[in-house]
């Protein structure tokens, strides 16, 4: 079983739709969680950190469920510019070891 | 504020040759990370520096890879001799420390022929 698992997609959704991604992690001692966005042939960029209490930034909402060991990302009112690969990132251990998921590809269609 | 920079952006070499990648982190960031993405696979951790010390190098694939961070500023990653399976995009990231956001450089795309 991979340490961090994501559905690779692609998720093809129409503009204005709401889409949700999940990411599961295997290390129950993981401490920090992030969603990064990666555009084609570009570097990953932080989208948002994920907290147990949940956090929202405009159209984006991230949630952490420690009991079930998953994090989620909800995108409301999808825009064409949201098309990208969304990477789930988990930090674990005293050395803050970083583990990436494979990424979920989102394509927003006009 | 300047971001993480990497050089070169692309490198094409032949099997058996040596290549050195460079990463300049954001000024003041003690933590520097190297990652690699092989086509079709997830980004994989290679190693982590705190200042000039290797904190975790558990992701380094083999002894053909050598990373250094002299003086705790920029870092180099040398591959010697390069093999076909070393092809991929090598990302560098830096962070101020703790469980903070990592800022990624644009990556070096390495192709070994």
mmCIF file of C-alpha atoms in Angstrom, chain B residues 39-83:
data_model
loop_
_atom_site.group_PDB
_atom_site.id
_atom_site.type_symbol
_atom_site.label_atom_id
_atom_site.label_comp_id
_atom_site.label_asym_id
_atom_site.label_seq_id
_atom_site.Cartn_x
_atom_site.Cartn_y
_atom_site.Cartn_z
ATOM 1 C CA UNK B 39 7.634 10.315 -15.896
ATOM 2 C CA UNK B 40 4.303 8.887 -14.873
ATOM 3 C CA UNK B 41 5.267 8.540 -11.220
ATOM 4 C CA UNK B 42 4.770 10.627 -8.115
ATOM 5 C CA UNK B 43 7.310 13.128 -6.860
ATOM 6 C CA UNK B 44 9.758 11.262 -4.650
ATOM 7 C CA UNK B 45 11.795 12.652 -1.801
ATOM 8 C CA UNK B 46 15.568 12.337 -2.194
ATOM 9 C CA UNK B 47 17.088 14.148 0.759
ATOM 10 C CA UNK B 48 16.779 16.951 3.243
ATOM 11 C CA UNK B 49 19.413 19.406 4.464
ATOM 12 C CA UNK B 50 19.187 21.510 7.569
ATOM 13 C CA UNK B 51 21.756 24.188 6.977
ATOM 14 C CA UNK B 52 24.803 22.256 5.761
ATOM 15 C CA UNK B 53 23.912 18.965 7.443
ATOM 16 C CA UNK B 54 22.140 16.066 5.791
ATOM 17 C CA UNK B 55 19.119 15.486 7.984
ATOM 18 C CA UNK B 56 17.622 12.648 5.983
ATOM 19 C CA UNK B 57 19.031 11.074 2.828
ATOM 20 C CA UNK B 58 16.876 7.983 2.876
ATOM 21 C CA UNK B 59 15.464 8.730 -0.557
ATOM 22 C CA UNK B 60 18.748 8.811 -2.439
ATOM 23 C CA UNK B 61 18.544 5.973 -4.958
ATOM 24 C CA UNK B 62 22.176 4.836 -4.866
ATOM 25 C CA UNK B 63 25.749 6.002 -4.443
ATOM 26 C CA UNK B 64 25.851 7.520 -7.904
ATOM 27 C CA UNK B 65 24.032 10.477 -6.382
ATOM 28 C CA UNK B 66 25.922 12.947 -4.222
ATOM 29 C CA UNK B 67 24.383 16.040 -2.675
ATOM 30 C CA UNK B 68 26.240 18.809 -0.945
ATOM 31 C CA UNK B 69 25.344 22.070 0.712
ATOM 32 C CA UNK B 70 28.588 23.712 1.684
ATOM 33 C CA UNK B 71 28.134 26.735 3.882
ATOM 34 C CA UNK B 72 24.453 26.056 4.238
ATOM 35 C CA UNK B 73 23.460 28.175 1.280
ATOM 36 C CA UNK B 74 23.109 26.690 -2.203
ATOM 37 C CA UNK B 75 23.130 22.972 -2.832
ATOM 38 C CA UNK B 76 24.387 20.760 -5.622
ATOM 39 C CA UNK B 77 23.246 17.321 -6.666
ATOM 40 C CA UNK B 78 25.735 15.377 -8.719
ATOM 41 C CA UNK B 79 24.918 12.251 -10.667
ATOM 42 C CA UNK B 80 27.974 10.241 -11.648
ATOM 43 C CA UNK B 81 27.843 8.208 -13.817
ATOM 44 C CA UNK B 82 24.367 8.914 -15.120
ATOM 45 C CA UNK B 83 22.118 6.027 -16.139
#
